Coordinates of C-alpha atoms in Angstrom, one line a residue:
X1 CA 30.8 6.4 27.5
X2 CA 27.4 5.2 29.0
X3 CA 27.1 9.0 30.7
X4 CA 27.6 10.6 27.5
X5 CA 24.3 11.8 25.8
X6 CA 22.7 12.4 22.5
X7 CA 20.5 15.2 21.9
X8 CA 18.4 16.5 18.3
X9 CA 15.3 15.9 16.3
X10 CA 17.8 14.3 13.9
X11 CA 18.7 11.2 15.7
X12 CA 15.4 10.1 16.1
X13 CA 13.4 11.6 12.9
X14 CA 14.1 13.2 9.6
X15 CA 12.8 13.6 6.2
X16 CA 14.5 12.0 2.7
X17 CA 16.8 14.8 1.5
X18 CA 16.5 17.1 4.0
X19 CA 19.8 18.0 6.3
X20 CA 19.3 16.4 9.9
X21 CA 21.1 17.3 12.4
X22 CA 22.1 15.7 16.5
X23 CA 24.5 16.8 19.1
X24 CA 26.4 14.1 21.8
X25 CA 27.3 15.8 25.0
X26 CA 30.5 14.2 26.6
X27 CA 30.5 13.6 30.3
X28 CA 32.1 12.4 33.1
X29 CA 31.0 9.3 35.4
X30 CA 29.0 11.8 37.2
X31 CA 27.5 13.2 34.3
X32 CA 28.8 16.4 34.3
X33 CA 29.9 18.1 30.8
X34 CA 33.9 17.6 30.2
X35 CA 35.2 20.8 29.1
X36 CA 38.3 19.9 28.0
X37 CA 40.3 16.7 27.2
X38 CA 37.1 15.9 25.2
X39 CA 37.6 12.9 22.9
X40 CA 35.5 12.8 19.0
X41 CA 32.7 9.9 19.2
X42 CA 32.3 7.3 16.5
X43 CA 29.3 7.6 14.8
X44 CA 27.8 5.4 12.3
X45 CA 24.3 5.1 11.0
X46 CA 23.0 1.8 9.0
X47 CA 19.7 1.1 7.6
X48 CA 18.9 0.7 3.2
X49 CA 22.1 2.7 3.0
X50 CA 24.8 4.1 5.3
X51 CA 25.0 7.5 4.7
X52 CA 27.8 9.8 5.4
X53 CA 27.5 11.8 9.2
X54 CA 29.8 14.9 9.2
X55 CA 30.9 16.4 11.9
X56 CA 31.7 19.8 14.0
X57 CA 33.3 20.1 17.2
X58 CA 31.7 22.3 19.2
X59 CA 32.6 24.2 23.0
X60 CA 32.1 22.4 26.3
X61 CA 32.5 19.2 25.0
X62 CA 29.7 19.1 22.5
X63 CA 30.1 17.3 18.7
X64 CA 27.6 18.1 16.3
X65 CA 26.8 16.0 13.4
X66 CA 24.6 15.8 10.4
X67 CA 23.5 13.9 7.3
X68 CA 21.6 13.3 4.3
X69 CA 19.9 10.7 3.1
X70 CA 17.6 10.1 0.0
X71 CA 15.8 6.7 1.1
X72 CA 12.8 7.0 3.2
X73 CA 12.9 4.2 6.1
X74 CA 14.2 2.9 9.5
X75 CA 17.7 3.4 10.3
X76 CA 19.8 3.0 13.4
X77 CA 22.6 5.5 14.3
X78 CA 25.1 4.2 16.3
X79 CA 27.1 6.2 19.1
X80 CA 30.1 5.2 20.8
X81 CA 33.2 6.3 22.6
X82 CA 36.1 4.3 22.3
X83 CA 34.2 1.3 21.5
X84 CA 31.6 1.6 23.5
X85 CA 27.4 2.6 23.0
X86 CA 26.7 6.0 24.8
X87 CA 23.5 5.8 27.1
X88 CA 20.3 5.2 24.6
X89 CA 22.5 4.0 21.3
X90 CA 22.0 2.9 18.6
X91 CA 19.1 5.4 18.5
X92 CA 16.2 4.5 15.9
X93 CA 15.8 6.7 13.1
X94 CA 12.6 6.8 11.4
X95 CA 13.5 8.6 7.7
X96 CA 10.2 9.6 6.2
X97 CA 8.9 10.5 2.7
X98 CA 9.5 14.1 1.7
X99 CA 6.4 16.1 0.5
X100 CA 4.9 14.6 -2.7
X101 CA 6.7 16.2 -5.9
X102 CA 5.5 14.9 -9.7
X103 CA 9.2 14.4 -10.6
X104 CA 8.8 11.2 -8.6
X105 CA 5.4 10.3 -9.1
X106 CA 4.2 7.2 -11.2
X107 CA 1.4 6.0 -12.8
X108 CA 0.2 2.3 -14.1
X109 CA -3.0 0.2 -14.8
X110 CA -4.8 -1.0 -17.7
X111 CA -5.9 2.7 -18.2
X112 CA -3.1 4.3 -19.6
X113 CA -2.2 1.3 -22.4
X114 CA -5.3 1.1 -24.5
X115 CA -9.2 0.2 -23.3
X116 CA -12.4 -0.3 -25.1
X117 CA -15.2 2.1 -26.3
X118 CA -17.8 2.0 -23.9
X119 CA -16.3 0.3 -21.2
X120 CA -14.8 1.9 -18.0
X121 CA -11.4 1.0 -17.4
X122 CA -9.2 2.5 -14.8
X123 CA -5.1 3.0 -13.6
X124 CA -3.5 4.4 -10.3
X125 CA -1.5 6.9 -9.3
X126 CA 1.2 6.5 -6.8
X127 CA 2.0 9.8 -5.0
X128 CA 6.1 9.6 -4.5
X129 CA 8.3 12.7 -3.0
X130 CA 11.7 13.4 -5.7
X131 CA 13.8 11.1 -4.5
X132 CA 11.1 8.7 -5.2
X133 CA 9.7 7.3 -2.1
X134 CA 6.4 6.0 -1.7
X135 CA 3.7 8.3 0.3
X136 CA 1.9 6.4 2.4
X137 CA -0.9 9.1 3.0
X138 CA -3.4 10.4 1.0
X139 CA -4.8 14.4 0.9
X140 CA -2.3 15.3 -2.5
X141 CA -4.1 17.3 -5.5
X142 CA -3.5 15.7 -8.9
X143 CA -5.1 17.0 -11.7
X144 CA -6.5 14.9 -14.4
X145 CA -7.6 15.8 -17.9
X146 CA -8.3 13.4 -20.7
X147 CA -8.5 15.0 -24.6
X148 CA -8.3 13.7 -28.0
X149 CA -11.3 12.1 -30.0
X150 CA -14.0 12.9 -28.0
X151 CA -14.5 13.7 -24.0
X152 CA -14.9 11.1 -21.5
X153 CA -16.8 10.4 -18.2
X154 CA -14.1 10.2 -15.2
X155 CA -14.0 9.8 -11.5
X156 CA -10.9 10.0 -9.0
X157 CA -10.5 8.1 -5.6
X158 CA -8.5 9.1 -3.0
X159 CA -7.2 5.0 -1.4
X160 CA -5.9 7.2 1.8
X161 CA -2.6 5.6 1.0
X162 CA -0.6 7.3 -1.4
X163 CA -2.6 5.8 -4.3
X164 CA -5.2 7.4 -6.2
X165 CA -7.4 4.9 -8.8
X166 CA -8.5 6.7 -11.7
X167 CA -11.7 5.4 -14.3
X168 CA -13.1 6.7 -16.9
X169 CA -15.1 5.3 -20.1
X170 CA -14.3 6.9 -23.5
X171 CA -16.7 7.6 -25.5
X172 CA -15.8 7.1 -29.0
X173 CA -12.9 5.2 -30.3
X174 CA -9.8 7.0 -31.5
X175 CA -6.2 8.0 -29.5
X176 CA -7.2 10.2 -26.4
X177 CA -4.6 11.7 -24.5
X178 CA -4.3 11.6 -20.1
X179 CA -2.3 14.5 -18.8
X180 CA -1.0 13.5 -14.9
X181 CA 0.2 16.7 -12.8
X182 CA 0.6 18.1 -9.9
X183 CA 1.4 21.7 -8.9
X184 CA 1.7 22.2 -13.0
X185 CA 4.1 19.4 -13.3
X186 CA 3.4 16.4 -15.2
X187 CA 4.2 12.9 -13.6
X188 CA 6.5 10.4 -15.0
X189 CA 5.5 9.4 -18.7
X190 CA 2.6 12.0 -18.8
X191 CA 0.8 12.9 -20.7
X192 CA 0.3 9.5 -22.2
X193 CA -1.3 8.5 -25.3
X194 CA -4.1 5.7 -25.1
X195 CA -6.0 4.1 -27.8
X196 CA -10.0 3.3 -27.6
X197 CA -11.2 0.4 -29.5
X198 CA -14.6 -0.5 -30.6
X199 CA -15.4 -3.8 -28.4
X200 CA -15.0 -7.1 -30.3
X201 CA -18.6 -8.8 -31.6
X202 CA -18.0 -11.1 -28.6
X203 CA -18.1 -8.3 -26.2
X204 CA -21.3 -6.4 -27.3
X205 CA -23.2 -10.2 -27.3
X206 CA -21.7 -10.9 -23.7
X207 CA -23.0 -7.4 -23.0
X208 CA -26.7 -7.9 -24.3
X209 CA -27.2 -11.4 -22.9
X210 CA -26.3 -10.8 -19.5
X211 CA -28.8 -7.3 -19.3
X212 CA -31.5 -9.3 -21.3
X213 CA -31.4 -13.0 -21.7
X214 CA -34.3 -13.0 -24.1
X215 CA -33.3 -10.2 -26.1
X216 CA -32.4 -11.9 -29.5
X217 CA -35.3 -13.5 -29.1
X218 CA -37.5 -10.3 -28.3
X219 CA -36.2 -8.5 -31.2
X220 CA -36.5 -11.3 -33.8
X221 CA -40.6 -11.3 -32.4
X222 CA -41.1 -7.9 -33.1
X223 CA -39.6 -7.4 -36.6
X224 CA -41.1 -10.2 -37.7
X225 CA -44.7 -9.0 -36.1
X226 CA -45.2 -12.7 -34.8
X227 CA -45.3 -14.3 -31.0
X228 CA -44.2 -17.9 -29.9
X229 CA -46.1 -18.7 -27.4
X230 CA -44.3 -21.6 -26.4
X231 CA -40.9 -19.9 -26.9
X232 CA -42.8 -17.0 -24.3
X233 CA -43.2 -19.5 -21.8
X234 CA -39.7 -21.0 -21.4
X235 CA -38.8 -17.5 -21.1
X236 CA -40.8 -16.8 -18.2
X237 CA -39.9 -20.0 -16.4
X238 CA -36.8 -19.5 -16.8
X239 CA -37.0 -15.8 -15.5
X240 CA -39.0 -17.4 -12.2
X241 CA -36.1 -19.6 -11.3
X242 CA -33.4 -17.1 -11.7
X243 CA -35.1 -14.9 -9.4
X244 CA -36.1 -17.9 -6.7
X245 CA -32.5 -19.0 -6.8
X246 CA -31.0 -15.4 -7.6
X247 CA -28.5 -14.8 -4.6
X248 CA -25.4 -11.7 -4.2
X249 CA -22.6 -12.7 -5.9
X250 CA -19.4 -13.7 -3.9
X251 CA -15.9 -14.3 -4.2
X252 CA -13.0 -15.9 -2.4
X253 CA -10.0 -13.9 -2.0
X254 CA -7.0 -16.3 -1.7
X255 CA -4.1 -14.4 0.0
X256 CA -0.7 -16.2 -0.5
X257 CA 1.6 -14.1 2.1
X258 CA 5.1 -13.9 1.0
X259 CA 7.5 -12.1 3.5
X260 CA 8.0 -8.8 4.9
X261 CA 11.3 -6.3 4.9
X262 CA 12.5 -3.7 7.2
X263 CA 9.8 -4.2 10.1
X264 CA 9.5 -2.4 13.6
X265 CA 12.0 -3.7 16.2
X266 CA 9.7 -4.0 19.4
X267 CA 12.0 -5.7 21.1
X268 CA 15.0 -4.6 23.0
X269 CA 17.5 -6.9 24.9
X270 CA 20.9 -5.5 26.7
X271 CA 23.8 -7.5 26.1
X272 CA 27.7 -7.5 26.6
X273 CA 29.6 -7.8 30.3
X274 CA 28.2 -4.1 31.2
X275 CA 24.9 -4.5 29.2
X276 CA 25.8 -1.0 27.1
X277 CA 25.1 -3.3 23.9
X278 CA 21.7 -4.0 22.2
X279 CA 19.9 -6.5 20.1
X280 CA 16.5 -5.3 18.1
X281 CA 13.9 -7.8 16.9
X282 CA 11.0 -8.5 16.9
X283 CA 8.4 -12.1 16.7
X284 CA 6.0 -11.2 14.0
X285 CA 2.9 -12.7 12.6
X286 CA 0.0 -11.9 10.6
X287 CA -3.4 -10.9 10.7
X288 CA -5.9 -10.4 7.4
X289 CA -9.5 -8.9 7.7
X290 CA -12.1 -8.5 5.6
X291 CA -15.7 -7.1 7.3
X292 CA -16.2 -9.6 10.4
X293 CA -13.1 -12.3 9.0
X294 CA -10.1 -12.7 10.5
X295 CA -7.1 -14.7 9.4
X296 CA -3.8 -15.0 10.9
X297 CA 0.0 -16.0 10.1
X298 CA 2.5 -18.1 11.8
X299 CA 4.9 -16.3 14.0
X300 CA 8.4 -15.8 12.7
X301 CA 10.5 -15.4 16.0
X302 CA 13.5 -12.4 16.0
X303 CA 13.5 -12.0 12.4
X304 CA 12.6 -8.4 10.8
X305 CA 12.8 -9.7 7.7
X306 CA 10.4 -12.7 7.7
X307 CA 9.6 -15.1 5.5
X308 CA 6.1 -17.2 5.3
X309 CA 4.5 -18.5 2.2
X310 CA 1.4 -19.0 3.7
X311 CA -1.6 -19.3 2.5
X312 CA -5.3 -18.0 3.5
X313 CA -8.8 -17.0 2.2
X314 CA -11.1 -15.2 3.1
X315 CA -15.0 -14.7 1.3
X316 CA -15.5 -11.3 -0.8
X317 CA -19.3 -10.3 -0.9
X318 CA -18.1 -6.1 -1.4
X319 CA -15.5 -5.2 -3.1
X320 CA -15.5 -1.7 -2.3
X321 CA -14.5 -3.0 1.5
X322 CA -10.6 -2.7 2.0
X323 CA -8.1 -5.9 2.8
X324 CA -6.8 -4.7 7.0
X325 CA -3.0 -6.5 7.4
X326 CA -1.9 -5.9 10.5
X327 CA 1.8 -7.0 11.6
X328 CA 1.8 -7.9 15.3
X329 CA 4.9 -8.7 17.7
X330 CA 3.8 -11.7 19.5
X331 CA 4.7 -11.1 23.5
X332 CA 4.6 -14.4 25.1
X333 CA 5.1 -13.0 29.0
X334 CA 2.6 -9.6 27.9
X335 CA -0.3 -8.6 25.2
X336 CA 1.1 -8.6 21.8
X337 CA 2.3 -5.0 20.1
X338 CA 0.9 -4.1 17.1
X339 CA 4.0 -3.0 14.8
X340 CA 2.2 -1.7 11.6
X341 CA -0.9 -1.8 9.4
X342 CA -2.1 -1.3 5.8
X343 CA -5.2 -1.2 4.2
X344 CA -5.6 -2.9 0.2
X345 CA -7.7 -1.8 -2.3
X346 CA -9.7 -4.9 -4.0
X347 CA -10.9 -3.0 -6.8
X348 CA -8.5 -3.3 -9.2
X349 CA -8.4 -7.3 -8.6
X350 CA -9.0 -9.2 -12.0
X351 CA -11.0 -12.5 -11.3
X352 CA -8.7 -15.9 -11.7
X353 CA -5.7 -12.9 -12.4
X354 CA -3.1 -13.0 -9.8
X355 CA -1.6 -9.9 -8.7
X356 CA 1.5 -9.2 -6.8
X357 CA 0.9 -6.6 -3.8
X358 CA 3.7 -4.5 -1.8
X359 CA 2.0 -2.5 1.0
X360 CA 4.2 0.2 3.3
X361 CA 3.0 -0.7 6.6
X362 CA 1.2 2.6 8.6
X363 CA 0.9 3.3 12.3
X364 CA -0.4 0.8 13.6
X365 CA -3.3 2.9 15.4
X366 CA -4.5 5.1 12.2
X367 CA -7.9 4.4 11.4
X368 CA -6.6 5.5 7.5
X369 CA -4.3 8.2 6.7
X370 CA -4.7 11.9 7.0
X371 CA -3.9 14.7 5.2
X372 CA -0.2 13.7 3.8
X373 CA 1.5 17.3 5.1
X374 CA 5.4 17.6 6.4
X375 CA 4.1 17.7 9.7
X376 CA 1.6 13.8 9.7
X377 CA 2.4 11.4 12.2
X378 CA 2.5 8.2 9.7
X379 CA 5.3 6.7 9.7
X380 CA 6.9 4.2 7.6
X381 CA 7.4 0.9 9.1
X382 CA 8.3 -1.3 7.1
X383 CA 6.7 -3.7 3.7
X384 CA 4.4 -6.2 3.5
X385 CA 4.4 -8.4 0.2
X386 CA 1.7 -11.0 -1.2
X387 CA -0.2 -12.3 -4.2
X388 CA -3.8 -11.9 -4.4
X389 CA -5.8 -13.9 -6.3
X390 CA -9.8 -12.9 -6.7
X391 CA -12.3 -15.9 -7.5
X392 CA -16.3 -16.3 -8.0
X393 CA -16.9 -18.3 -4.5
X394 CA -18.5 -22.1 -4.9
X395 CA -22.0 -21.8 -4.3
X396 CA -22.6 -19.0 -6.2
X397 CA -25.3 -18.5 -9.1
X398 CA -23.7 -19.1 -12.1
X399 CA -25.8 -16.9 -14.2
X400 CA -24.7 -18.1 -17.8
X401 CA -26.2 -21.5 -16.7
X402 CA -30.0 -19.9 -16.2
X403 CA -30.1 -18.6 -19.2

């Protein structure tokens, strides 16, 4: 059995709902092709699901087989001749994404459930092939178009994985109307209908004292055509030791980090009398960055689906910078591999709001995705899940209190 061979794109690589196919050679002990007296191979293949491998005898000893499978991910497929691996099994298979269809797309935020007039609010859309799986690479063409009461000012980001935030401010209040589509086809639930409401009392005040602090004040002065002094005074002290003590405003990020699933074997280790077996693990930990921070897990040792509950912070001063998580194999005998990253948008992040985050992990040496074609290298290895919880820092200017 270990002679025998395994040859094809489709034992190493494939695409959700495409056909893939391999072919396993049988051999003698000196690895020439057996002709005749062949014997059929077992062939299994496990990862999310187990799906079914047909298969064709061929001449000279060849079997070919193929499959379909709908869920993007890593798989092993599993050769072996009367109980026994063939030489390289299992094999990994990496199942990736198909192209991007709308049938599968999604789309969710506070955007596309109701908003204010006046105020920019926002949603994402999460580029998925049919069968559903998440891209992990931006370049896709959506088309956005938002009608009803009146027009409104909008602005799409391409995130560079898979998700595209979307904000715009309606103008007016009344039922507007976001259409979703891509090649002509609308997303799932588009178009939706969203209602615009004028911004409670509360709001507009909030609104006017924090772009003028003296502005009731101000107004009341010049309708009644008099001046306080006095009053005129505080108002400029107090204007003075804003700006002394004015400062950027910060945040801390706290980053509970819950587990991952399906990671990257790195790891390899021969086993059984002959050593024609194989274990696959890997030891991973953490690392978090955010401009020149770093922070970094505990290591979970041969586990691909570990578990942490740690926590970590790190200080916010742009939010437009993106949250790095890298997964890393620790090697304690040579240099640590790096088995996946993902970049995190902080946008979105409401302050003292947790939110729950899944990220697909990337290739670990992408700088940020390409152009999400059939043909991109990115491959999906595995998920990454925490909560995020955004925060003004402590030592920061609270700026209701200098008022």
């Amino acid at each position: 059995a270990v002679r025998c061979t395994g040859v094809g794109r489709g034992l190493t690589r494939a695409y959700a709902g495409e056909e893939a196919r391999f072919t396993v050679e049988s051999r003698d002990v000196n690895r020439n092709k057996t002709t005749s007296g062949a014997k059929k191979f077992q062939v299994a293949i496990r990862g999310i699901i187990s799906p079914t491998v047909h298969c064709i005898a061929g001449d000279d000893g060849e079997f070919h087989y193929s499959y379909r499978t709908a869920r993007a991910g890593v798989y092993f497929v599993a050769v072996m001749l009367d109980g026994i691996d063939v030489g390289g099994s299992p094999f990994k298979l990496t199942v990736d994404p198909g192209p991007t269809h709308a049938n599968g797309c999604s789309a969710a935020g506070p955007g596309i459930t109701g908003g204010y007039t006046g105020m920019e609010t926002s949603f994402v859309v999460q580029a998925r092939d049919f069968y559903g799986n998440a891209r992990a690479t931006g370049g896709d063409v959506f088309n956005i178009s938002i009608g009803g009461t009146a027009s409104a000012r909008m602005r799409m980001r391409d995130n560079e994985n898979g998700t595209y935030t979307v904000a715009y401010t309606p103008e007016i209040g009344g039922d507007y109307f976001i259409s979703v589509q891509h090649n002509g086809i609308d997303i799932q639930g588009s178009p939706f209908t969203v209602s615009s409401d004028p911004m409670p009392r509360e709001g507009y005040l909030e609104m006017y004292r924090s772009l003028e602090p003296d502005f009731g004040h101000r107004l009341q002065s010049e309708m009644l055509g008099t001046i306080d002094k006095g009053k005129e005074a505080e108002i400029r002290r107090k204007k003075e030791k804003k700006s002394k003590h004015k400062q950027a405003q910060e945040w801390e990020l706290n980053i509970k980090l819950l587990a991952g699933r399906n990671l990257m074997a790195k790891d390899t280790v021969a086993e059984g009398t002959y050593g024609t077996t194989f274990s696959h693990s890997s030891d991973p930990y953490v690392t978090l960055s955010l401009g020149n921070q770093t922070v970094r897990s505990s290591t979970i040792e041969k586990d691909l689906n570990p578990t942490w509950n740690e926590e970590m912070t790190l200080r916010v001063t742009d939010r437009m910078q993106r949250l790095v998580l890298t997964v890393m194999d620790e090697d304690k005998d040579d240099e640590d591999d790096a088995m996946g990253k993902a970049f995190v948008s902080l946008i979105d992040l409401v302050e003292g709001v947790p939110k729950a985050v899944t990220t697909t992990l990337l290739d670990p040496a992408s700088e940020g995705p390409a152009a999400g074609e059939r043909g991109s290298t990115e491959l999906d290895l595995g998920e990454v899940s925490m909560v995020l919880t955004m925060k003004p820092a402590k030592g920061s200017v609270d700026h209701k209190a200098l008022r």
